[in-house]
PDB file of C-alpha atoms in Angstrom:
ATOM      1  CA  MET R 237     179.842 122.903  21.767  1.00 80.00           C
ATOM      2  CA  ARG R 238     177.124 125.247  23.087  1.00 86.00           C
ATOM      3  CA  VAL R 239     173.446 124.658  23.723  1.00 85.00           C
ATOM      4  CA  ALA R 240     172.874 127.195  20.933  1.00 84.00           C
ATOM      5  CA  ASP R 241     174.559 124.740  18.543  1.00 82.00           C
ATOM      6  CA  VAL R 242     172.359 121.842  19.656  1.00 84.00           C
ATOM      7  CA  GLY R 243     169.095 123.792  19.763  1.00 81.00           C
ATOM      8  CA  GLU R 244     166.151 123.501  22.140  1.00 81.00           C
ATOM      9  CA  PHE R 245     164.696 120.269  20.819  1.00 81.00           C
ATOM     10  CA  GLY R 246     168.075 118.669  20.348  1.00 85.00           C
ATOM     11  CA  LEU R 247     168.926 119.416  23.968  1.00 87.00           C
ATOM     12  CA  ILE R 248     165.543 118.125  25.151  1.00 86.00           C
ATOM     13  CA  GLU R 249     166.209 114.872  23.305  1.00 87.00           C
ATOM     14  CA  ARG R 250     169.681 114.574  24.844  1.00 88.00           C
ATOM     15  CA  VAL R 251     168.310 115.173  28.338  1.00 88.00           C
ATOM     16  CA  THR R 252     165.165 113.037  28.201  1.00 88.00           C
ATOM     17  CA  SER R 253     167.039 110.093  26.700  1.00 86.00           C
ATOM     18  CA  ARG R 254     168.924 109.824  30.000  1.00 86.00           C
ATOM     19  CA  LEU R 255     165.800 109.580  32.196  1.00 87.00           C
ATOM     20  CA  THR R 256     164.087 106.523  33.624  1.00 86.00           C
ATOM     21  CA  TYR R 257     160.591 106.406  35.113  1.00 90.00           C
ATOM     22  CA  GLY R 258     159.056 104.993  38.268  1.00 88.00           C
ATOM     23  CA  PRO R 259     155.702 103.225  38.595  1.00 90.00           C
ATOM     24  CA  ALA R 260     153.769 106.451  39.250  1.00 93.00           C
ATOM     25  CA  THR R 261     154.682 107.789  35.793  1.00 94.00           C
ATOM     26  CA  LEU R 262     151.931 106.744  33.376  1.00 95.00           C
ATOM     27  CA  LEU R 263     153.130 109.039  30.580  1.00 94.00           C
ATOM     28  CA  GLY R 264     156.501 110.781  30.527  1.00 92.00           C
ATOM     29  CA  PRO R 265     158.022 113.502  28.342  1.00 91.00           C
ATOM     30  CA  GLY R 266     156.995 113.817  24.705  1.00 86.00           C
ATOM     31  CA  ASP R 267     153.446 115.160  24.887  1.00 89.00           C
ATOM     32  CA  ASP R 268     151.951 118.434  26.074  1.00 89.00           C
ATOM     33  CA  ALA R 269     151.791 117.105  29.636  1.00 94.00           C
ATOM     34  CA  ALA R 270     152.920 114.108  31.629  1.00 93.00           C
ATOM     35  CA  VAL R 271     150.417 111.847  33.378  1.00 96.00           C
ATOM     36  CA  ILE R 272     151.109 110.775  36.956  1.00 95.00           C
ATOM     37  CA  ALA R 273     149.149 108.258  39.008  1.00 94.00           C
ATOM     38  CA  ALA R 274     147.395 109.761  42.046  1.00 93.00           C
ATOM     39  CA  PRO R 275     146.086 106.815  44.087  1.00 91.00           C
ATOM     40  CA  ASP R 276     145.136 109.112  46.962  1.00 93.00           C
ATOM     41  CA  ALA R 277     143.008 111.342  44.665  1.00 94.00           C
ATOM     42  CA  ARG R 278     144.961 114.294  46.096  1.00 96.00           C
ATOM     43  CA  VAL R 279     148.318 115.635  44.941  1.00 97.00           C
ATOM     44  CA  ALA R 280     150.833 117.431  47.149  1.00 98.00           C
ATOM     45  CA  ALA R 281     152.755 120.007  45.087  1.00 97.00           C
ATOM     46  CA  SER R 282     155.715 122.302  45.766  1.00 97.00           C
ATOM     47  CA  THR R 283     157.927 124.578  43.668  1.00 96.00           C
ATOM     48  CA  ASP R 284     161.392 125.971  44.280  1.00 94.00           C
ATOM     49  CA  VAL R 285     163.741 128.116  42.182  1.00 95.00           C
ATOM     50  CA  LEU R 286     167.548 128.135  42.141  1.00 95.00           C
ATOM     51  CA  VAL R 287     169.311 131.106  40.545  1.00 96.00           C
ATOM     52  CA  GLU R 288     173.011 131.076  39.742  1.00 96.00           C
ATOM     53  CA  GLY R 289     174.910 133.512  41.918  1.00 92.00           C
ATOM     54  CA  ARG R 290     172.111 133.566  44.482  1.00 90.00           C
ATOM     55  CA  HIS R 291     171.548 129.894  45.287  1.00 92.00           C
ATOM     56  CA  PHE R 292     174.488 128.112  43.673  1.00 94.00           C
ATOM     57  CA  ARG R 293     177.838 128.614  41.980  1.00 95.00           C
ATOM     58  CA  ARG R 294     179.137 126.334  39.277  1.00 94.00           C
ATOM     59  CA  ASP R 295     182.665 126.485  40.680  1.00 94.00           C
ATOM     60  CA  TRP R 296     181.467 125.137  44.038  1.00 95.00           C
ATOM     61  CA  GLY R 297     179.882 121.956  42.711  1.00 95.00           C
ATOM     62  CA  SER R 298     179.323 119.934  39.592  1.00 97.00           C
ATOM     63  CA  ALA R 299     176.157 120.078  37.494  1.00 97.00           C
ATOM     64  CA  ARG R 300     175.224 116.719  38.976  1.00 98.00           C
ATOM     65  CA  ASP R 301     175.664 118.106  42.505  1.00 98.00           C
ATOM     66  CA  ILE R 302     173.408 121.044  41.659  1.00 98.00           C
ATOM     67  CA  GLY R 303     170.827 118.618  40.272  1.00 98.00           C
ATOM     68  CA  HIS R 304     170.819 116.705  43.540  1.00 98.00           C
ATOM     69  CA  ARG R 305     170.402 119.960  45.509  1.00 97.00           C
ATOM     70  CA  ALA R 306     167.592 121.241  43.287  1.00 97.00           C
ATOM     71  CA  ALA R 307     165.669 117.984  43.539  1.00 98.00           C
ATOM     72  CA  ALA R 308     166.218 117.642  47.284  1.00 98.00           C
ATOM     73  CA  ALA R 309     164.845 121.125  48.000  1.00 96.00           C
ATOM     74  CA  ASN R 310     161.501 120.116  46.479  1.00 97.00           C
ATOM     75  CA  LEU R 311     161.295 116.461  47.442  1.00 98.00           C
ATOM     76  CA  ALA R 312     161.857 117.450  51.087  1.00 98.00           C
ATOM     77  CA  ASP R 313     158.807 119.721  50.965  1.00 98.00           C
ATOM     78  CA  ILE R 314     156.617 116.790  49.948  1.00 98.00           C
ATOM     79  CA  ALA R 315     158.059 114.669  52.753  1.00 98.00           C
ATOM     80  CA  ALA R 316     157.372 117.508  55.207  1.00 98.00           C
ATOM     81  CA  MET R 317     153.669 117.237  54.375  1.00 98.00           C
ATOM     82  CA  GLY R 318     153.797 113.546  55.241  1.00 98.00           C
ATOM     83  CA  GLY R 319     153.776 112.583  51.576  1.00 98.00           C
ATOM     84  CA  THR R 320     155.805 110.376  49.271  1.00 97.00           C
ATOM     85  CA  PRO R 321     157.244 112.152  46.202  1.00 97.00           C
ATOM     86  CA  THR R 322     156.170 110.797  42.821  1.00 97.00           C
ATOM     87  CA  ALA R 323     157.405 113.209  40.148  1.00 98.00           C
ATOM     88  CA  LEU R 324     159.470 116.287  39.324  1.00 98.00           C
ATOM     89  CA  LEU R 325     158.887 118.891  36.615  1.00 98.00           C
ATOM     90  CA  VAL R 326     161.934 120.999  35.747  1.00 97.00           C
ATOM     91  CA  ALA R 327     162.202 124.326  33.923  1.00 97.00           C
ATOM     92  CA  LEU R 328     165.744 125.226  32.903  1.00 97.00           C
ATOM     93  CA  CYS R 329     166.672 128.728  31.683  1.00 97.00           C
ATOM     94  CA  MET R 330     170.278 128.976  30.538  1.00 96.00           C
ATOM     95  CA  PRO R 331     172.764 131.078  28.576  1.00 95.00           C
ATOM     96  CA  ALA R 332     173.144 130.025  24.952  1.00 93.00           C
ATOM     97  CA  GLU R 333     176.892 129.566  25.564  1.00 94.00           C
ATOM     98  CA  LEU R 334     176.366 126.822  28.154  1.00 94.00           C
ATOM     99  CA  GLU R 335     177.749 123.415  27.201  1.00 94.00           C
ATOM    100  CA  PRO R 336     175.065 120.763  26.545  1.00 93.00           C
ATOM    101  CA  SER R 337     176.959 118.335  28.777  1.00 95.00           C
ATOM    102  CA  TRP R 338     176.260 120.601  31.777  1.00 96.00           C
ATOM    103  CA  ALA R 339     172.497 120.317  31.241  1.00 96.00           C
ATOM    104  CA  GLU R 340     172.817 116.567  30.756  1.00 96.00           C
ATOM    105  CA  GLU R 341     174.730 116.161  34.008  1.00 97.00           C
ATOM    106  CA  LEU R 342     172.195 118.362  35.795  1.00 97.00           C
ATOM    107  CA  ALA R 343     169.470 116.000  34.576  1.00 97.00           C
ATOM    108  CA  ASP R 344     171.491 113.043  35.881  1.00 97.00           C
ATOM    109  CA  GLY R 345     171.636 114.611  39.342  1.00 98.00           C
ATOM    110  CA  LEU R 346     167.936 115.476  39.361  1.00 98.00           C
ATOM    111  CA  ALA R 347     166.986 111.981  38.257  1.00 97.00           C
ATOM    112  CA  ALA R 348     169.335 110.260  40.714  1.00 97.00           C
ATOM    113  CA  GLU R 349     167.991 112.212  43.707  1.00 98.00           C
ATOM    114  CA  ALA R 350     164.389 111.593  42.623  1.00 97.00           C
ATOM    115  CA  ALA R 351     165.108 107.889  42.228  1.00 97.00           C
ATOM    116  CA  THR R 352     166.090 107.610  45.905  1.00 97.00           C
ATOM    117  CA  VAL R 353     162.383 108.000  46.747  1.00 97.00           C
ATOM    118  CA  GLY R 354     160.991 106.232  43.679  1.00 96.00           C
ATOM    119  CA  ALA R 355     160.094 109.491  41.897  1.00 97.00           C
ATOM    120  CA  SER R 356     160.889 110.498  38.319  1.00 97.00           C
ATOM    121  CA  VAL R 357     161.637 113.609  36.272  1.00 97.00           C
ATOM    122  CA  VAL R 358     158.608 113.598  33.951  1.00 97.00           C
ATOM    123  CA  GLY R 359     158.843 116.864  32.002  1.00 94.00           C
ATOM    124  CA  GLY R 360     159.445 120.590  32.059  1.00 94.00           C
ATOM    125  CA  ASP R 361     160.647 123.364  29.780  1.00 94.00           C
ATOM    126  CA  MET R 362     163.809 125.017  28.492  1.00 93.00           C
ATOM    127  CA  SER R 363     164.558 128.586  27.504  1.00 94.00           C
ATOM    128  CA  SER R 364     167.441 130.918  26.810  1.00 94.00           C
ATOM    129  CA  SER R 365     168.335 133.336  29.595  1.00 96.00           C
ATOM    130  CA  PRO R 366     171.398 135.371  30.581  1.00 96.00           C
ATOM    131  CA  THR R 367     171.053 133.967  34.107  1.00 96.00           C
ATOM    132  CA  LEU R 368     171.161 130.228  34.700  1.00 97.00           C
ATOM    133  CA  THR R 369     167.941 129.402  36.559  1.00 98.00           C
ATOM    134  CA  ILE R 370     166.476 126.057  37.614  1.00 98.00           C
ATOM    135  CA  ALA R 371     162.821 125.850  38.646  1.00 98.00           C
ATOM    136  CA  VAL R 372     161.603 122.536  39.996  1.00 98.00           C
ATOM    137  CA  THR R 373     158.078 121.430  40.875  1.00 98.00           C
ATOM    138  CA  ALA R 374     157.590 118.288  42.959  1.00 98.00           C
ATOM    139  CA  LEU R 375     154.420 116.214  43.142  1.00 98.00           C
ATOM    140  CA  GLY R 376     153.613 113.668  45.819  1.00 98.00           C
ATOM    141  CA  ASP R 377     151.088 111.235  47.225  1.00 97.00           C
ATOM    142  CA  LEU R 378     149.689 111.509  50.772  1.00 97.00           C
ATOM    143  CA  GLY R 379     148.908 107.820  51.078  1.00 95.00           C
ATOM    144  CA  GLY R 380     145.367 108.349  52.339  1.00 96.00           C
ATOM    145  CA  ARG R 381     146.477 110.387  55.364  1.00 96.00           C
ATOM    146  CA  PRO R 382     145.670 114.024  56.107  1.00 97.00           C
ATOM    147  CA  PRO R 383     148.560 116.362  55.221  1.00 98.00           C
ATOM    148  CA  VAL R 384     150.740 117.350  58.158  1.00 98.00           C
ATOM    149  CA  THR R 385     150.671 121.152  58.139  1.00 98.00           C
ATOM    150  CA  ARG R 386     152.482 123.848  60.078  1.00 98.00           C
ATOM    151  CA  SER R 387     149.387 124.859  62.015  1.00 98.00           C
ATOM    152  CA  GLY R 388     148.698 121.864  64.249  1.00 98.00           C
ATOM    153  CA  ALA R 389     151.287 122.164  67.036  1.00 98.00           C
ATOM    154  CA  ARG R 390     149.775 122.286  70.529  1.00 98.00           C
ATOM    155  CA  PRO R 391     151.172 123.266  73.945  1.00 98.00           C
ATOM    156  CA  GLY R 392     152.719 120.215  75.554  1.00 98.00           C
ATOM    157  CA  ASP R 393     153.815 118.678  72.245  1.00 98.00           C
ATOM    158  CA  VAL R 394     157.364 117.404  71.885  1.00 98.00           C
ATOM    159  CA  LEU R 395     159.538 119.039  69.229  1.00 98.00           C
ATOM    160  CA  ALA R 396     161.632 116.504  67.327  1.00 98.00           C
ATOM    161  CA  LEU R 397     164.105 116.540  64.462  1.00 98.00           C
ATOM    162  CA  ALA R 398     164.979 113.993  61.781  1.00 98.00           C
ATOM    163  CA  GLY R 399     168.205 114.617  59.917  1.00 98.00           C
ATOM    164  CA  ARG R 400     170.998 117.040  60.583  1.00 97.00           C
ATOM    165  CA  THR R 401     171.333 120.812  60.612  1.00 97.00           C
ATOM    166  CA  GLY R 402     174.328 123.099  60.212  1.00 97.00           C
ATOM    167  CA  TYR R 403     176.367 120.833  57.961  1.00 97.00           C
ATOM    168  CA  ALA R 404     175.415 122.516  54.677  1.00 97.00           C
ATOM    169  CA  ALA R 405     175.755 125.990  56.191  1.00 96.00           C
ATOM    170  CA  ALA R 406     179.212 125.102  57.472  1.00 97.00           C
ATOM    171  CA  GLY R 407     180.122 123.755  54.030  1.00 97.00           C
ATOM    172  CA  LEU R 408     178.923 126.967  52.415  1.00 96.00           C
ATOM    173  CA  THR R 409     181.081 129.017  54.785  1.00 96.00           C
ATOM    174  CA  VAL R 410     184.087 126.824  54.033  1.00 97.00           C
ATOM    175  CA  LEU R 411     183.604 127.209  50.271  1.00 96.00           C
ATOM    176  CA  SER R 412     183.023 130.968  50.538  1.00 94.00           C
ATOM    177  CA  ARG R 413     186.389 131.287  52.312  1.00 94.00           C
ATOM    178  CA  GLY R 414     188.117 129.523  49.413  1.00 93.00           C
ATOM    179  CA  PHE R 415     188.608 126.110  51.024  1.00 93.00           C
ATOM    180  CA  ARG R 416     187.436 122.628  49.966  1.00 91.00           C
ATOM    181  CA  THR R 417     187.736 120.780  53.266  1.00 92.00           C
ATOM    182  CA  PRO R 418     186.515 119.365  55.628  1.00 95.00           C
ATOM    183  CA  ARG R 419     184.997 117.121  52.989  1.00 96.00           C
ATOM    184  CA  LEU R 420     182.086 116.101  55.251  1.00 97.00           C
ATOM    185  CA  LEU R 421     180.834 119.698  55.343  1.00 97.00           C
ATOM    186  CA  VAL R 422     181.517 120.568  51.702  1.00 97.00           C
ATOM    187  CA  GLU R 423     179.741 117.428  50.485  1.00 97.00           C
ATOM    188  CA  ALA R 424     176.809 118.199  52.785  1.00 97.00           C
ATOM    189  CA  TYR R 425     176.404 121.520  50.976  1.00 97.00           C
ATOM    190  CA  ARG R 426     176.758 119.928  47.547  1.00 97.00           C
ATOM    191  CA  ARG R 427     174.418 116.978  48.152  1.00 97.00           C
ATOM    192  CA  PRO R 428     172.157 117.151  51.211  1.00 96.00           C
ATOM    193  CA  GLU R 429     171.228 113.891  52.929  1.00 97.00           C
ATOM    194  CA  VAL R 430     167.468 114.236  53.357  1.00 98.00           C
ATOM    195  CA  PRO R 431     165.510 111.858  55.641  1.00 98.00           C
ATOM    196  CA  TYR R 432     162.640 111.546  53.152  1.00 98.00           C
ATOM    197  CA  ALA R 433     161.085 108.469  54.735  1.00 98.00           C
ATOM    198  CA  ALA R 434     160.807 110.270  58.077  1.00 98.00           C
ATOM    199  CA  GLY R 435     158.005 112.445  56.683  1.00 98.00           C
ATOM    200  CA  PRO R 436     155.434 109.702  56.069  1.00 98.00           C
ATOM    201  CA  GLN R 437     156.729 108.000  59.217  1.00 98.00           C
ATOM    202  CA  ALA R 438     155.933 111.101  61.277  1.00 98.00           C
ATOM    203  CA  ALA R 439     152.467 111.307  59.745  1.00 98.00           C
ATOM    204  CA  GLY R 440     151.849 107.714  60.777  1.00 97.00           C
ATOM    205  CA  LEU R 441     153.008 108.480  64.316  1.00 98.00           C
ATOM    206  CA  GLY R 442     150.463 111.274  64.618  1.00 98.00           C
ATOM    207  CA  ALA R 443     152.701 114.314  64.122  1.00 98.00           C
ATOM    208  CA  THR R 444     150.711 117.483  64.797  1.00 98.00           C
ATOM    209  CA  SER R 445     152.884 119.738  62.614  1.00 98.00           C
ATOM    210  CA  MET R 446     155.941 119.425  60.404  1.00 98.00           C
ATOM    211  CA  ILE R 447     158.266 121.544  58.281  1.00 98.00           C
ATOM    212  CA  ASP R 448     161.290 121.138  56.003  1.00 98.00           C
ATOM    213  CA  VAL R 449     164.255 122.967  57.527  1.00 97.00           C
ATOM    214  CA  SER R 450     165.418 124.730  54.373  1.00 94.00           C
ATOM    215  CA  ASP R 451     166.159 128.266  55.587  1.00 94.00           C
ATOM    216  CA  GLY R 452     167.337 127.659  59.160  1.00 96.00           C
ATOM    217  CA  LEU R 453     165.930 125.807  62.167  1.00 97.00           C
ATOM    218  CA  VAL R 454     164.957 128.873  64.213  1.00 97.00           C
ATOM    219  CA  ALA R 455     163.472 130.661  61.190  1.00 95.00           C
ATOM    220  CA  ASP R 456     161.475 127.656  60.020  1.00 97.00           C
ATOM    221  CA  LEU R 457     160.228 126.829  63.508  1.00 98.00           C
ATOM    222  CA  GLY R 458     159.077 130.437  63.599  1.00 97.00           C
ATOM    223  CA  HIS R 459     156.692 129.590  60.756  1.00 97.00           C
ATOM    224  CA  VAL R 460     155.289 126.707  62.788  1.00 98.00           C
ATOM    225  CA  ALA R 461     154.956 128.853  65.916  1.00 98.00           C
ATOM    226  CA  ARG R 462     153.074 131.559  64.039  1.00 98.00           C
ATOM    227  CA  ALA R 463     150.818 129.183  62.116  1.00 98.00           C
ATOM    228  CA  SER R 464     149.981 127.206  65.272  1.00 98.00           C
ATOM    229  CA  GLY R 465     149.748 130.146  67.678  1.00 98.00           C
ATOM    230  CA  VAL R 466     152.243 128.610  70.106  1.00 98.00           C
ATOM    231  CA  ALA R 467     155.712 129.111  71.555  1.00 98.00           C
ATOM    232  CA  ILE R 468     158.536 126.714  70.729  1.00 98.00           C
ATOM    233  CA  ASP R 469     161.690 126.233  72.782  1.00 98.00           C
ATOM    234  CA  VAL R 470     164.772 124.479  71.395  1.00 98.00           C
ATOM    235  CA  ARG R 471     167.361 122.793  73.628  1.00 98.00           C
ATOM    236  CA  ARG R 472     170.911 123.518  72.590  1.00 97.00           C
ATOM    237  CA  ASP R 473     172.174 120.387  74.372  1.00 96.00           C
ATOM    238  CA  ALA R 474     170.119 118.249  71.982  1.00 97.00           C
ATOM    239  CA  PHE R 475     172.680 118.978  69.244  1.00 97.00           C
ATOM    240  CA  GLU R 476     176.037 117.255  68.993  1.00 95.00           C
ATOM    241  CA  VAL R 477     178.757 119.183  67.170  1.00 96.00           C
ATOM    242  CA  PRO R 478     180.826 116.791  65.021  1.00 96.00           C
ATOM    243  CA  PRO R 479     184.619 117.170  65.253  1.00 97.00           C
ATOM    244  CA  GLN R 480     184.914 118.417  61.644  1.00 97.00           C
ATOM    245  CA  MET R 481     182.420 121.199  62.315  1.00 97.00           C
ATOM    246  CA  ARG R 482     184.047 122.126  65.618  1.00 97.00           C
ATOM    247  CA  ASP R 483     187.482 122.341  63.974  1.00 96.00           C
ATOM    248  CA  ALA R 484     186.166 124.335  61.005  1.00 97.00           C
ATOM    249  CA  ALA R 485     184.394 126.769  63.315  1.00 97.00           C
ATOM    250  CA  GLN R 486     187.554 127.294  65.333  1.00 96.00           C
ATOM    251  CA  ALA R 487     189.654 127.837  62.189  1.00 95.00           C
ATOM    252  CA  LEU R 488     187.134 130.255  60.645  1.00 95.00           C
ATOM    253  CA  GLY R 489     186.231 132.102  63.829  1.00 94.00           C
ATOM    254  CA  ALA R 490     182.630 130.923  63.677  1.00 95.00           C
ATOM    255  CA  ASP R 491     180.116 129.555  66.169  1.00 95.00           C
ATOM    256  CA  PRO R 492     179.020 126.021  65.210  1.00 96.00           C
ATOM    257  CA  PHE R 493     175.647 126.576  66.869  1.00 96.00           C
ATOM    258  CA  ALA R 494     175.058 129.525  64.540  1.00 96.00           C
ATOM    259  CA  TRP R 495     175.245 127.002  61.696  1.00 97.00           C
ATOM    260  CA  MET R 496     173.082 124.438  63.474  1.00 97.00           C
ATOM    261  CA  LEU R 497     170.371 126.855  64.596  1.00 97.00           C
ATOM    262  CA  GLY R 498     170.401 129.327  61.721  1.00 96.00           C
ATOM    263  CA  GLY R 499     171.832 127.428  58.744  1.00 94.00           C
ATOM    264  CA  GLY R 500     169.656 125.938  56.037  1.00 92.00           C
ATOM    265  CA  GLU R 501     169.822 123.569  53.061  1.00 94.00           C
ATOM    266  CA  ASP R 502     170.364 120.325  54.984  1.00 97.00           C
ATOM    267  CA  HIS R 503     166.602 119.746  54.619  1.00 97.00           C
ATOM    268  CA  ALA R 504     166.116 118.076  57.956  1.00 98.00           C
ATOM    269  CA  LEU R 505     162.498 117.609  59.017  1.00 98.00           C
ATOM    270  CA  ALA R 506     161.216 119.220  62.218  1.00 98.00           C
ATOM    271  CA  ALA R 507     157.921 118.013  63.655  1.00 98.00           C
ATOM    272  CA  THR R 508     155.841 118.187  66.792  1.00 98.00           C
ATOM    273  CA  PHE R 509     154.290 115.120  68.403  1.00 98.00           C
ATOM    274  CA  PRO R 510     151.763 114.604  71.200  1.00 98.00           C
ATOM    275  CA  PRO R 511     153.414 113.850  74.561  1.00 96.00           C
ATOM    276  CA  GLY R 512     153.962 110.162  75.147  1.00 93.00           C
ATOM    277  CA  VAL R 513     154.601 109.207  71.515  1.00 97.00           C
ATOM    278  CA  ASP R 514     157.495 106.750  71.298  1.00 97.00           C
ATOM    279  CA  LEU R 515     159.781 108.334  68.719  1.00 98.00           C
ATOM    280  CA  PRO R 516     161.769 105.829  66.640  1.00 97.00           C
ATOM    281  CA  PRO R 517     164.940 106.730  64.727  1.00 97.00           C
ATOM    282  CA  PRO R 518     165.699 108.960  62.962  1.00 98.00           C
ATOM    283  CA  TRP R 519     163.494 111.201  65.117  1.00 98.00           C
ATOM    284  CA  ARG R 520     165.020 112.688  68.262  1.00 98.00           C
ATOM    285  CA  PRO R 521     163.530 115.191  70.744  1.00 98.00           C
ATOM    286  CA  ILE R 522     165.079 118.658  70.616  1.00 98.00           C
ATOM    287  CA  GLY R 523     162.564 120.852  72.435  1.00 98.00           C
ATOM    288  CA  GLN R 524     159.048 121.582  73.588  1.00 98.00           C
ATOM    289  CA  VAL R 525     155.898 123.411  72.535  1.00 98.00           C
ATOM    290  CA  ALA R 526     154.276 125.764  75.061  1.00 98.00           C
ATOM    291  CA  THR R 527     151.697 128.519  75.286  1.00 98.00           C
ATOM    292  CA  GLY R 528     152.818 131.897  74.033  1.00 97.00           C
ATOM    293  CA  SER R 529     154.514 132.901  70.799  1.00 97.00           C
ATOM    294  CA  GLY R 530     157.857 132.835  69.031  1.00 97.00           C
ATOM    295  CA  VAL R 531     160.918 130.610  69.204  1.00 98.00           C
ATOM    296  CA  THR R 532     163.421 130.550  72.043  1.00 98.00           C
ATOM    297  CA  VAL R 533     166.628 128.615  72.634  1.00 97.00           C
ATOM    298  CA  ASP R 534     167.117 127.291  76.165  1.00 97.00           C
ATOM    299  CA  GLY R 535     164.244 129.518  77.254  1.00 97.00           C
ATOM    300  CA  LYS R 536     165.826 132.727  75.972  1.00 96.00           C
ATOM    301  CA  PRO R 537     165.331 134.809  72.805  1.00 94.00           C
ATOM    302  CA  TYR R 538     167.738 133.761  70.061  1.00 92.00           C
ATOM    303  CA  THR R 539     169.978 136.693  69.136  1.00 86.00           C
ATOM    304  CA  GLY R 540     171.803 135.156  66.172  1.00 79.00           C
ATOM    305  CA  SER R 541     170.718 134.963  62.560  1.00 77.00           C
ATOM    306  CA  ALA R 542     167.550 132.850  62.517  1.00 68.00           C
ATOM    307  CA  GLY R 543     167.987 131.798  58.888  1.00 69.00           C
ATOM    308  CA  TRP R 544     168.031 132.689  55.207  1.00 58.00           C
ATOM    309  CA  ASP R 545     165.882 135.451  53.710  1.00 60.00           C
ATOM    310  CA  HIS R 546     165.783 135.554  49.894  1.00 56.00           C
ATOM    311  CA  PHE R 547     165.361 139.339  49.831  1.00 48.00           C
ATOM    312  CA  ARG R 548     168.110 140.296  52.263  1.00 58.00           C
TER     313      ARG R 548
END
């Protein structure tokens, strides 16, 4: 069976019948727009697009895996503002030959990832397209706090990280070489483990800036450095290379720190905090903010790939 056989509204019915809704959803799919509670009177919003062949391959993960990845990319952005995600809107453009079950499983993955933070898939759109494309918009609540932006880092602040980096990039390299193990790395690429709760936690601790590490740690910290007008130095010894990553790097002729410093899609959160703040888990110090500009590693310019660029 193809989605062309089911039709747009038949597929919408099949997908929406699988969804459940959290307390922030006042009105779900079925009308011209959903209605979401906004207790804070402000709404944090973020959009991301995944294009087959550019951001994902169907032979490298299931539709459910891709749903988890698509949701995580957007939910992490809300957490990086210090917010709590409440809802996802999803636009799906797909070839008419696609099986309806693939779209259903994608919806399952989106909904399951959203449910980990109490959010819901509340609507979206579908269209025919020769290229499978998934566009997701996330909405979130700031809980009465100011948003934590990229522009507040100050000299003397401590740079800290919640979550892991390099795992997804290592998994991508493994898959691109035709392998399916180590499983730890491949699964990290397929379904990132995002420290969502660390975002609001950092806001409560007085974080001066924060960012979702989606494109690579050095690249994303570069955004913070530019927005804040500061220099940021990362300590390489703050990162522990797991045995699976070390072995994969040796087998593939790669540098594990290239994955950790320049690899994206783990969606760790990087934030800066005033000196003296007692950082609870999962936050750990990895560097320092100083006067100047740019990002260095161990006090020296980083010569490797800083991260992903969608147009290169």
